[in-house]
Short mmCIF file of N, CA and C in Angstrom, two decimals:
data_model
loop_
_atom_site.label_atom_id
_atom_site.label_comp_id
_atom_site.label_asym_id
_atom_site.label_seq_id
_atom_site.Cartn_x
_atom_site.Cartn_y
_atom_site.Cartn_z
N UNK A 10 -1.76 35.48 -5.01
CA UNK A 10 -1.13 34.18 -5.15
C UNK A 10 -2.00 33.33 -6.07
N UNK A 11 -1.27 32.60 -7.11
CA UNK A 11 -1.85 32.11 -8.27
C UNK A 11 -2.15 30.44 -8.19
N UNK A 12 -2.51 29.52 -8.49
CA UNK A 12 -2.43 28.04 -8.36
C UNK A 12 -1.28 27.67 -9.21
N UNK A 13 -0.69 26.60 -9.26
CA UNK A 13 0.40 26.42 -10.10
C UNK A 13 -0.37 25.31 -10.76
N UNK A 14 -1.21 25.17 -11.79
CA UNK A 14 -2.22 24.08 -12.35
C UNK A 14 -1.23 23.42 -13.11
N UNK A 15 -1.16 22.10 -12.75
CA UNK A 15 -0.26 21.51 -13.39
C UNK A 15 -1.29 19.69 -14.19
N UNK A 16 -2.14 20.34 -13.71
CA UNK A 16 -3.14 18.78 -14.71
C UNK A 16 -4.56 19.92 -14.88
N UNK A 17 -4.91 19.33 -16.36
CA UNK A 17 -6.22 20.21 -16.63
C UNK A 17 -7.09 19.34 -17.86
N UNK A 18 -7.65 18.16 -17.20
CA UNK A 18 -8.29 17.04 -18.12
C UNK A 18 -9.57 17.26 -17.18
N UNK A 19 -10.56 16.68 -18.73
CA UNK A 19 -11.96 16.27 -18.24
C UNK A 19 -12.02 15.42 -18.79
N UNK A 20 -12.49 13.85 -17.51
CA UNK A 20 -12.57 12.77 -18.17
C UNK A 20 -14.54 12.70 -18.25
N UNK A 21 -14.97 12.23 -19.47
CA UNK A 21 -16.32 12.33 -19.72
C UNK A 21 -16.95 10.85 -19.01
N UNK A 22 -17.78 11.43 -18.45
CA UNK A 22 -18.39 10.26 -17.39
C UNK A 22 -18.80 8.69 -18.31
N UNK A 23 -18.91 8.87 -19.41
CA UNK A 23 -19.19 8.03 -20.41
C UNK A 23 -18.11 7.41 -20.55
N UNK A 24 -16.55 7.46 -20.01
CA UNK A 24 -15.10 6.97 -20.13
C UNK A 24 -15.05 6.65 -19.05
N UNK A 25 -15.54 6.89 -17.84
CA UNK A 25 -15.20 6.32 -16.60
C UNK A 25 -16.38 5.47 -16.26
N UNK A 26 -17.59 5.70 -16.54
CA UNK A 26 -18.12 3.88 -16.88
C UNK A 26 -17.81 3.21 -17.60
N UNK A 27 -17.50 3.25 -18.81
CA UNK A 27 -16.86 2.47 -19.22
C UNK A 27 -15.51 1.15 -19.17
N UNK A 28 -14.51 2.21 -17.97
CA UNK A 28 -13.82 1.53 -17.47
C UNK A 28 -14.11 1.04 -16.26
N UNK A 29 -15.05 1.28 -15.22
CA UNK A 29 -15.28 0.97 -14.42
C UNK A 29 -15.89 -0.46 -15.05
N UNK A 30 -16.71 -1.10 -15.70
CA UNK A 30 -17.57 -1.88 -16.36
C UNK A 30 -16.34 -3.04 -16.91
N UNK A 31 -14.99 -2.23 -17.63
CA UNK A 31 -14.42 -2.93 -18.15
C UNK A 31 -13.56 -3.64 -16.83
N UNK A 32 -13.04 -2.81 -15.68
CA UNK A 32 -12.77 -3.45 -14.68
C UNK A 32 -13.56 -4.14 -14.25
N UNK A 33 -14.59 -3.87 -13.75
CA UNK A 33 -15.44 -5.24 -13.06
C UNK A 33 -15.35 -6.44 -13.82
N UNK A 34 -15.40 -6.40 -15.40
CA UNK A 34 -15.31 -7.26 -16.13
C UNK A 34 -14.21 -8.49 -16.26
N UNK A 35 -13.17 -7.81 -15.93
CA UNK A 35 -11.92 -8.41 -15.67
C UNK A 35 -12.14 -8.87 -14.39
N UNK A 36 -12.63 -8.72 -13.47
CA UNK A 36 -12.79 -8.94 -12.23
C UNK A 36 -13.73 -10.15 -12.13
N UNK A 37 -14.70 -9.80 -12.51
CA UNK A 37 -15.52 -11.69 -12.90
C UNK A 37 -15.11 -12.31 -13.62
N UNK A 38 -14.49 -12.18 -14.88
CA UNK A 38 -13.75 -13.00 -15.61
C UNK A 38 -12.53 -14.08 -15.06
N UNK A 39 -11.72 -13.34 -13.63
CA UNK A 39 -10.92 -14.12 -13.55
C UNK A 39 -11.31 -14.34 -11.80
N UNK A 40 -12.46 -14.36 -11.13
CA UNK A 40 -12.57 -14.10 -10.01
C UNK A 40 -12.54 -15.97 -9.53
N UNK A 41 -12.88 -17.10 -10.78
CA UNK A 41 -13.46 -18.05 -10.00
C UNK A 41 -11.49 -19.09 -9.60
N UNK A 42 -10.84 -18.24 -10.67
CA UNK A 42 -9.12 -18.61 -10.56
C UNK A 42 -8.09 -17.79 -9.42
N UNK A 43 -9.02 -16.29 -9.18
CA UNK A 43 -8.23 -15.98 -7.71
C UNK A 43 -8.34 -16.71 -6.73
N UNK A 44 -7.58 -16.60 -5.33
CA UNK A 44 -7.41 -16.74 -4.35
C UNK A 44 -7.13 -15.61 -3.36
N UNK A 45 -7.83 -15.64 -2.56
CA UNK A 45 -7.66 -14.04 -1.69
C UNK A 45 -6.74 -14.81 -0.12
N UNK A 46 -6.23 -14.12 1.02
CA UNK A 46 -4.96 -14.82 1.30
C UNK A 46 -5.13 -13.63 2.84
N UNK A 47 -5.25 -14.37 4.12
CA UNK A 47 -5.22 -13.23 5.04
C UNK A 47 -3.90 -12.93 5.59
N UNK A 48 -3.80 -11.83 5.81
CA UNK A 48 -2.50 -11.16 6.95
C UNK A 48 -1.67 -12.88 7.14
N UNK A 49 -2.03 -13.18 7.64
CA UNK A 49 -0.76 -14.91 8.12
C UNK A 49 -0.73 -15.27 7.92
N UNK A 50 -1.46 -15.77 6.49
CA UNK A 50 -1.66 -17.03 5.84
C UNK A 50 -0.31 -16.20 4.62
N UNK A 51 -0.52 -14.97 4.09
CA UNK A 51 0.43 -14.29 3.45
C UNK A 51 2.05 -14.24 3.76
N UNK A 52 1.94 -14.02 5.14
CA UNK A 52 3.26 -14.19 5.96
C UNK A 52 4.29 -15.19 6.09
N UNK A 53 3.36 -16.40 6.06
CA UNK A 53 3.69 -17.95 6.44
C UNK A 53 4.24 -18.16 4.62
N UNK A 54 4.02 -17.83 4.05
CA UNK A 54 4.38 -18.26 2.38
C UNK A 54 5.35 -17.93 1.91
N UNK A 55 6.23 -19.00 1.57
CA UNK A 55 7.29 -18.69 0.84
C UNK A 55 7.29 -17.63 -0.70
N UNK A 56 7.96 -16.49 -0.81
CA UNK A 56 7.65 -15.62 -1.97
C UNK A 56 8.01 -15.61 -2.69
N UNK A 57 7.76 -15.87 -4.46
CA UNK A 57 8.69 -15.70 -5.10
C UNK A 57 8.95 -14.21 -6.09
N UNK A 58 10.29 -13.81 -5.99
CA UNK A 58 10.58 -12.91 -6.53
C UNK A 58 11.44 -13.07 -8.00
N UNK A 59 11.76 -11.53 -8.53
CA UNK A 59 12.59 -11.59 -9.93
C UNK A 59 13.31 -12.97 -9.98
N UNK A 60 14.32 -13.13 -8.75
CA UNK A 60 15.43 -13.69 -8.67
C UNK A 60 14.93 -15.58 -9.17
N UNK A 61 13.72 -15.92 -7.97
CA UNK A 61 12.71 -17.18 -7.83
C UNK A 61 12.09 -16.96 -9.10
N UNK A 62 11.88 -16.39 -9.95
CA UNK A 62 11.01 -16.42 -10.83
C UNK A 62 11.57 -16.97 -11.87
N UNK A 63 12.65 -16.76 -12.29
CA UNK A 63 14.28 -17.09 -13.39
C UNK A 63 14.33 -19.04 -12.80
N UNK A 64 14.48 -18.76 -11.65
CA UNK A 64 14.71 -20.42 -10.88
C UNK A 64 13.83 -21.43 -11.60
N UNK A 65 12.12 -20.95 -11.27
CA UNK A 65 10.89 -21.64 -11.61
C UNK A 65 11.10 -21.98 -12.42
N UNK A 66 11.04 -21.14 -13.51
CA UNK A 66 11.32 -21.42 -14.79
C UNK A 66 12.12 -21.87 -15.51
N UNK A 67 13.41 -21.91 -15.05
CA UNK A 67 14.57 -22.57 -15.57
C UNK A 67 13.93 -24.38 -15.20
N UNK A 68 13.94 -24.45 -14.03
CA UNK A 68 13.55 -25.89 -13.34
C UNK A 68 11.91 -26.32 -14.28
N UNK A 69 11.13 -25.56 -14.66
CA UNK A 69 10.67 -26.19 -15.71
C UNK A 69 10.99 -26.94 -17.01
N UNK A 70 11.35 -25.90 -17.32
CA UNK A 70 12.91 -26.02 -18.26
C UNK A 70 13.50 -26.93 -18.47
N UNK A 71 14.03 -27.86 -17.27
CA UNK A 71 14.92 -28.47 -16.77
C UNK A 71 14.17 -29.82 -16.66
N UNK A 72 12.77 -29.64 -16.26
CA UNK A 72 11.58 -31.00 -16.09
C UNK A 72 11.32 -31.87 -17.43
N UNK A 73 11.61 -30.85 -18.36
CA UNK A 73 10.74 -31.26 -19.71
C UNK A 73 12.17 -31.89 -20.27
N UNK A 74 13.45 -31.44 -20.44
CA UNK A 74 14.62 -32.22 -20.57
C UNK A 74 15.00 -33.32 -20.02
N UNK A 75 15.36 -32.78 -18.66
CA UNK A 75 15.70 -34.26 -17.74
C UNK A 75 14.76 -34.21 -16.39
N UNK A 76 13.83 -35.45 -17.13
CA UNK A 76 12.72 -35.50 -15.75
C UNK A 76 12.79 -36.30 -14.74
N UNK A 77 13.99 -37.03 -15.10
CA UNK A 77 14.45 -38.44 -14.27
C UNK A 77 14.94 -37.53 -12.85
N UNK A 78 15.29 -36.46 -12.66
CA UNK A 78 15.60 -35.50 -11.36
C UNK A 78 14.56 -34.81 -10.80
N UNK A 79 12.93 -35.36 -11.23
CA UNK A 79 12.15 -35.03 -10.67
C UNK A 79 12.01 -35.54 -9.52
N UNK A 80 11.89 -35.53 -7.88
CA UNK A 80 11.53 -36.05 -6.51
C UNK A 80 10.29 -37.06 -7.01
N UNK A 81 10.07 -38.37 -6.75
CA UNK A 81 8.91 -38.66 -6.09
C UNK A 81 7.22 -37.69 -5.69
N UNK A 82 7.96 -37.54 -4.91
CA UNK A 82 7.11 -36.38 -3.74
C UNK A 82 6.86 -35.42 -4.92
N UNK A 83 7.64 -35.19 -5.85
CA UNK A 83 7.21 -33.73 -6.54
C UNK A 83 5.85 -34.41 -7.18
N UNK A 84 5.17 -33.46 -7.24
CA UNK A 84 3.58 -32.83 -8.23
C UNK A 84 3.95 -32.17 -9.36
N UNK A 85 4.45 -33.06 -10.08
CA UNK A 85 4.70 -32.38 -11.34
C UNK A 85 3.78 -31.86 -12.53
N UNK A 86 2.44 -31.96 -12.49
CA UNK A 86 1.42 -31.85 -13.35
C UNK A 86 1.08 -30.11 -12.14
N UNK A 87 0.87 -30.37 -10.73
CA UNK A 87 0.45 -29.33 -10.20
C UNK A 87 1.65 -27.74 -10.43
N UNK A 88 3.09 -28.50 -10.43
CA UNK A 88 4.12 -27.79 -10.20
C UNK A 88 3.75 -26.27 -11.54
N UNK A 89 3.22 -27.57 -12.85
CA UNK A 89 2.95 -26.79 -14.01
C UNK A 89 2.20 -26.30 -14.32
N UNK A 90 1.24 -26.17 -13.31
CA UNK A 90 0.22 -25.43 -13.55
C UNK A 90 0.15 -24.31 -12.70
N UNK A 91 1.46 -24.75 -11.53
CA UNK A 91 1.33 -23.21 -10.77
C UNK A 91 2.06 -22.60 -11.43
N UNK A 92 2.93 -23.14 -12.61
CA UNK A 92 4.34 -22.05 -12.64
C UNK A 92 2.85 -21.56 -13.66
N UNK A 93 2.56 -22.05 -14.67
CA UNK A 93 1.47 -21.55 -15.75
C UNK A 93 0.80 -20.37 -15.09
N UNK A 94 0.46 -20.44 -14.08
CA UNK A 94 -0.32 -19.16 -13.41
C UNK A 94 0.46 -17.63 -12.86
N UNK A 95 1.44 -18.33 -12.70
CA UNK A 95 2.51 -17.11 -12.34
C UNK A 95 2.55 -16.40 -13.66
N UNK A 96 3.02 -17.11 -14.83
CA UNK A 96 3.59 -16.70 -16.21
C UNK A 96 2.43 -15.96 -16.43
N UNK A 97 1.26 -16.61 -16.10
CA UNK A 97 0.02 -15.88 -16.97
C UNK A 97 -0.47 -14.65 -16.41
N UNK A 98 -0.59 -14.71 -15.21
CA UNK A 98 -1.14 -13.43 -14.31
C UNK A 98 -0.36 -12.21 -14.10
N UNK A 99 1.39 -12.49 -14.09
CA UNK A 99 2.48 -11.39 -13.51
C UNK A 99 2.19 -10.66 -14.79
N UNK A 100 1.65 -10.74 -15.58
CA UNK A 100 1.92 -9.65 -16.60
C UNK A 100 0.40 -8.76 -16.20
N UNK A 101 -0.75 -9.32 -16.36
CA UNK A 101 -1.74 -8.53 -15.75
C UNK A 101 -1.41 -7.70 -14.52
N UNK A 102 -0.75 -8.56 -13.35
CA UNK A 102 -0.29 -8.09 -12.63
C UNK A 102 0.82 -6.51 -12.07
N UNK A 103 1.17 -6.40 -13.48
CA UNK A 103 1.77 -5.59 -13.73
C UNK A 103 1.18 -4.65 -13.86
N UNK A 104 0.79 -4.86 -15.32
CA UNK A 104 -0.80 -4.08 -16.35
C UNK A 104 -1.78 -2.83 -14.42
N UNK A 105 -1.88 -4.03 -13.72
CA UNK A 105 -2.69 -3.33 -13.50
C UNK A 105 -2.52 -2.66 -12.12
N UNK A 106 -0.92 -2.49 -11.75
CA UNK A 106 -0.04 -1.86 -10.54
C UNK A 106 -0.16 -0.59 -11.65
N UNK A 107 1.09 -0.68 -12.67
CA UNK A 107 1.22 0.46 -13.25
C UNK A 107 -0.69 1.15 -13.43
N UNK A 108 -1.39 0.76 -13.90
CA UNK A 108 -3.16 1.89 -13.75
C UNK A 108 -3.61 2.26 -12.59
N UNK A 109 -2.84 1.15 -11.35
CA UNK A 109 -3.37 1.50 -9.95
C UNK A 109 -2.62 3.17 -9.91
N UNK A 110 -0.94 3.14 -9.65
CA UNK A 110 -0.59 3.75 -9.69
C UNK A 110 -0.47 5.17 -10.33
N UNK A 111 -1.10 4.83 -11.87
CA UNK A 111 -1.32 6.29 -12.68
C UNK A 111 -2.17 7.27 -12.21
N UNK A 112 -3.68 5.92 -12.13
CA UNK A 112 -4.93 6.58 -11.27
C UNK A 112 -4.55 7.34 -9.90
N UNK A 113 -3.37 6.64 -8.71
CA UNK A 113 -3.28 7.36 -7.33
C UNK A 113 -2.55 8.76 -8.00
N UNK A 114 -1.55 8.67 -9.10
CA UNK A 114 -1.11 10.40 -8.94
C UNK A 114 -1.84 11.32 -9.73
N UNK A 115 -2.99 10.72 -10.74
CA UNK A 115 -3.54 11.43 -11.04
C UNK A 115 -4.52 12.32 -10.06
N UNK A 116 -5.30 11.15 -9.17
CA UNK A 116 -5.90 11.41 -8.43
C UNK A 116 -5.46 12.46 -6.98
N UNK A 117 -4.14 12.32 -6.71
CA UNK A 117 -3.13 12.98 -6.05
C UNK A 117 -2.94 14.26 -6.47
N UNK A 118 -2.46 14.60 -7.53
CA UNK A 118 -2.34 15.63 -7.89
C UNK A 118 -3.68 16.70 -8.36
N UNK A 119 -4.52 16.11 -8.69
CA UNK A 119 -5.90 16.96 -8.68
C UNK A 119 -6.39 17.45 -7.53
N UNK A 120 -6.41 16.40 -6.81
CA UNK A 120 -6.53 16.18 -5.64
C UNK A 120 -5.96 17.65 -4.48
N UNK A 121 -4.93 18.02 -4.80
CA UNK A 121 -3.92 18.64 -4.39
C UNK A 121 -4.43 20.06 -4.91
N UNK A 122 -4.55 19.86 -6.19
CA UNK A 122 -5.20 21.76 -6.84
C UNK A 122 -6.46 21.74 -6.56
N UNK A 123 -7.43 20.89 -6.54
CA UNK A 123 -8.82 21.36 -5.57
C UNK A 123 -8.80 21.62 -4.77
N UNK A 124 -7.82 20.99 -3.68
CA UNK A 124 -7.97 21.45 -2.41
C UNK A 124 -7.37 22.66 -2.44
N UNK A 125 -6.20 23.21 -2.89
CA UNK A 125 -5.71 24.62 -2.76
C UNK A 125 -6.93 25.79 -3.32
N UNK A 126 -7.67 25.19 -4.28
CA UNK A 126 -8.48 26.38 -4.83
C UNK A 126 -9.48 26.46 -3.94
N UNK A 127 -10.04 25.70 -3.27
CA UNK A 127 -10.93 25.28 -1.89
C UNK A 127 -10.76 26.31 -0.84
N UNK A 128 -9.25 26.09 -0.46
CA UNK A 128 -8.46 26.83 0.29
C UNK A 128 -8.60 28.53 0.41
N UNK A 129 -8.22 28.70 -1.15
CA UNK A 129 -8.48 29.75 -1.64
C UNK A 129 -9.43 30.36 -1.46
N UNK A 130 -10.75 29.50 -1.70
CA UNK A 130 -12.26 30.13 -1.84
C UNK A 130 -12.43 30.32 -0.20
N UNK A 131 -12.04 29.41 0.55
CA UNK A 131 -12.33 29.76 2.26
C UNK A 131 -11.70 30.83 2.40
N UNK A 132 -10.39 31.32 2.21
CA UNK A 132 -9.81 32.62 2.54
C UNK A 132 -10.69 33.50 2.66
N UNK A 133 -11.39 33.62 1.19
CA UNK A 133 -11.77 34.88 0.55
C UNK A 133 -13.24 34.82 1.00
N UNK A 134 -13.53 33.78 1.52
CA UNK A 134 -15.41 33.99 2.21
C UNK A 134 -15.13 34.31 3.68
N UNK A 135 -13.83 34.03 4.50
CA UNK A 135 -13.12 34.44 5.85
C UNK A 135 -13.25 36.05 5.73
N UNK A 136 -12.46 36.48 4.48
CA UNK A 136 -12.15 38.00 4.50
C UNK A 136 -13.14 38.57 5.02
N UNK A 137 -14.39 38.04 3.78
CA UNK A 137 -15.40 38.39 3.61
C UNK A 137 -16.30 38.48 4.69
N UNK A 138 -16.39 37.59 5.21
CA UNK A 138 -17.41 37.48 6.22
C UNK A 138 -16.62 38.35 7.64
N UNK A 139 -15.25 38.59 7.71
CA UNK A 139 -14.60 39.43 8.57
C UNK A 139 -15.54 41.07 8.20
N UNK A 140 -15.27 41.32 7.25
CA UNK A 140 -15.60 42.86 6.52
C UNK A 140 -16.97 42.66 6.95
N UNK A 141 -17.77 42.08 7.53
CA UNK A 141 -19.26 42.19 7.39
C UNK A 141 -20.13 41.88 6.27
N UNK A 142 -19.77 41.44 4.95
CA UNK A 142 -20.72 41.23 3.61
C UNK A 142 -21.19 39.89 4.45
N UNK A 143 -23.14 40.08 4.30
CA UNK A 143 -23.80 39.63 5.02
C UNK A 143 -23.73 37.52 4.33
N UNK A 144 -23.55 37.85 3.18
CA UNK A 144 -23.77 36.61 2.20
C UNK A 144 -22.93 35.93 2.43
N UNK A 145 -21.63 36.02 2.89
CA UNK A 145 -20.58 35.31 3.41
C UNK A 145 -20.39 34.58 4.19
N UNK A 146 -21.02 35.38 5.46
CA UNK A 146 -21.18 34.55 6.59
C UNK A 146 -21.70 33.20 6.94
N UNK A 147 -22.60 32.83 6.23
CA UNK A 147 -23.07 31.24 6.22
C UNK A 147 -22.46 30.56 5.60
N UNK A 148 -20.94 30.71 4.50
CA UNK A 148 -20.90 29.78 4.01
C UNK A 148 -19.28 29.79 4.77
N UNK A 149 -18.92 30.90 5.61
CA UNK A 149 -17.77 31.31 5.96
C UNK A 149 -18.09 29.83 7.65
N UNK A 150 -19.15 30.50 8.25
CA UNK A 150 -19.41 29.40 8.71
C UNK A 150 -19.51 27.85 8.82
N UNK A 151 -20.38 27.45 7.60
CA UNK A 151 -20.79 26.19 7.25
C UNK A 151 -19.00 25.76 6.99
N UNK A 152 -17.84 26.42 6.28
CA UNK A 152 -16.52 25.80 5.63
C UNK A 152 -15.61 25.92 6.74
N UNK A 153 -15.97 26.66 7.75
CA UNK A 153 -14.77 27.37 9.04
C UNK A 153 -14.89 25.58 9.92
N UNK A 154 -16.01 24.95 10.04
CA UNK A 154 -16.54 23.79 11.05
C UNK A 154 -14.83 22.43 10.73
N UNK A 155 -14.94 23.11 9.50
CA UNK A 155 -14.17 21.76 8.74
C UNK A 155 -12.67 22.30 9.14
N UNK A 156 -12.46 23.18 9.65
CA UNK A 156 -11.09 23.49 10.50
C UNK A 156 -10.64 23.65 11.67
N UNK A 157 -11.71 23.14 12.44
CA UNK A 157 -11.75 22.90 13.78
C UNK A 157 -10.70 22.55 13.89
N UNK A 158 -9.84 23.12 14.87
CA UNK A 158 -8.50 22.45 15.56
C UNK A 158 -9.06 21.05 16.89
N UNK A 159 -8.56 19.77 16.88
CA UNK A 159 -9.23 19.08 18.11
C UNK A 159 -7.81 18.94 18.68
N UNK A 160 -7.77 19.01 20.27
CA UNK A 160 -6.77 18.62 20.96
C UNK A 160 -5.72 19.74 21.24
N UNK A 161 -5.75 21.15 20.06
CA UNK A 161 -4.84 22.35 20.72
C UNK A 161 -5.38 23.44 21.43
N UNK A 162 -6.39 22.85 22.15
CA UNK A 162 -6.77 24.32 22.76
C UNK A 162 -5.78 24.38 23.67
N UNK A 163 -5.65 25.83 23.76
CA UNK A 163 -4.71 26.37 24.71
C UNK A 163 -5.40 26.13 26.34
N UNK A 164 -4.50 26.22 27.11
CA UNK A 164 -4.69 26.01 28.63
C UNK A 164 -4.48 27.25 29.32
N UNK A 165 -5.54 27.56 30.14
CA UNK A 165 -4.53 29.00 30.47
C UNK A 165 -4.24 29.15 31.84
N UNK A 166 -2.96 29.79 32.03
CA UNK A 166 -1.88 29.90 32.35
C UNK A 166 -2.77 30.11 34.01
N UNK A 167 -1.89 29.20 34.82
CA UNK A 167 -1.99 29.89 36.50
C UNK A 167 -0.80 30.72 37.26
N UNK A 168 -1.30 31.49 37.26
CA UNK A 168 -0.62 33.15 38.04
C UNK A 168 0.03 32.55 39.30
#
């Protein structure tokens, strides 16, 4: 039985500091304008989506034409600077779902043929160390620990 290798890149460690460096970079660059947001404080917030996003913006839109339908109560200097932040960030925002995401199936799928060739190599040090080849046995050992079954031992049976 063969691997079905379906990714076969070497990324040179000199490319993955690099981006690592260039991420962090982006990461202090815009860290003193985030806001981080817990479990309920997230919950409690009204969200805006595709649909809210068309709205915002139209009603900006709509501020700079006819402002005489602005509320009192409205914050209109703040209003524009949140919509400004939406406009500015959803595209990073994007930018950097789609790299999250490339990175998880890249990482997924490698992920997936190491472990089968892994797999593979335990078989064949199992065989091995079954047949008696003395060299096997320690590593047939040391890799067998990592397949411990917990919780199915069998019970045995009362007569």
């Amino acid at each position: 039985m063969s691997a079905n290798n379906q990714i076969s890149v070497e990324i040179p460690q000199t490319v993955l500091n690099d981006v690592a460096q260039k991420l962090q970079d982006c990461k202090t660059l815009l860290a003193p304008y985030l806001q981080g947001l817990t479990v309920d404080q997230r919950k409690k917030l009204f969200k805006m989506g595709d649909k809210t996003v068309a709205t915002v913006q139209k009603v900006k839109d709509y501020l700079e034409t006819n402002p005489e339908f602005a509320p009192a109560y409205m914050d209109k200097t703040e209003f524009l600077k949140d919509e400004a932040v939406v406009t500015g960030l959803s595209p990073l925002g994007n930018l950097a779902t789609q790299l999250a995401s490339d990175i998880d199936d890249t990482v997924t799928l490698a992920g997936s043929e190491a472990l089968i060739s892994a797999l593979f190599y335990y078989g064949t040090t199992k065989e091995a160390a079954d047949k008696g080849i003395a060299t096997a046995k320690p590593i047939y050992d040391d890799l067998s620990q990592r397949f411990v079954r917990k919780g199915n031992k069998s019970v045995p049976k009362k007569e």
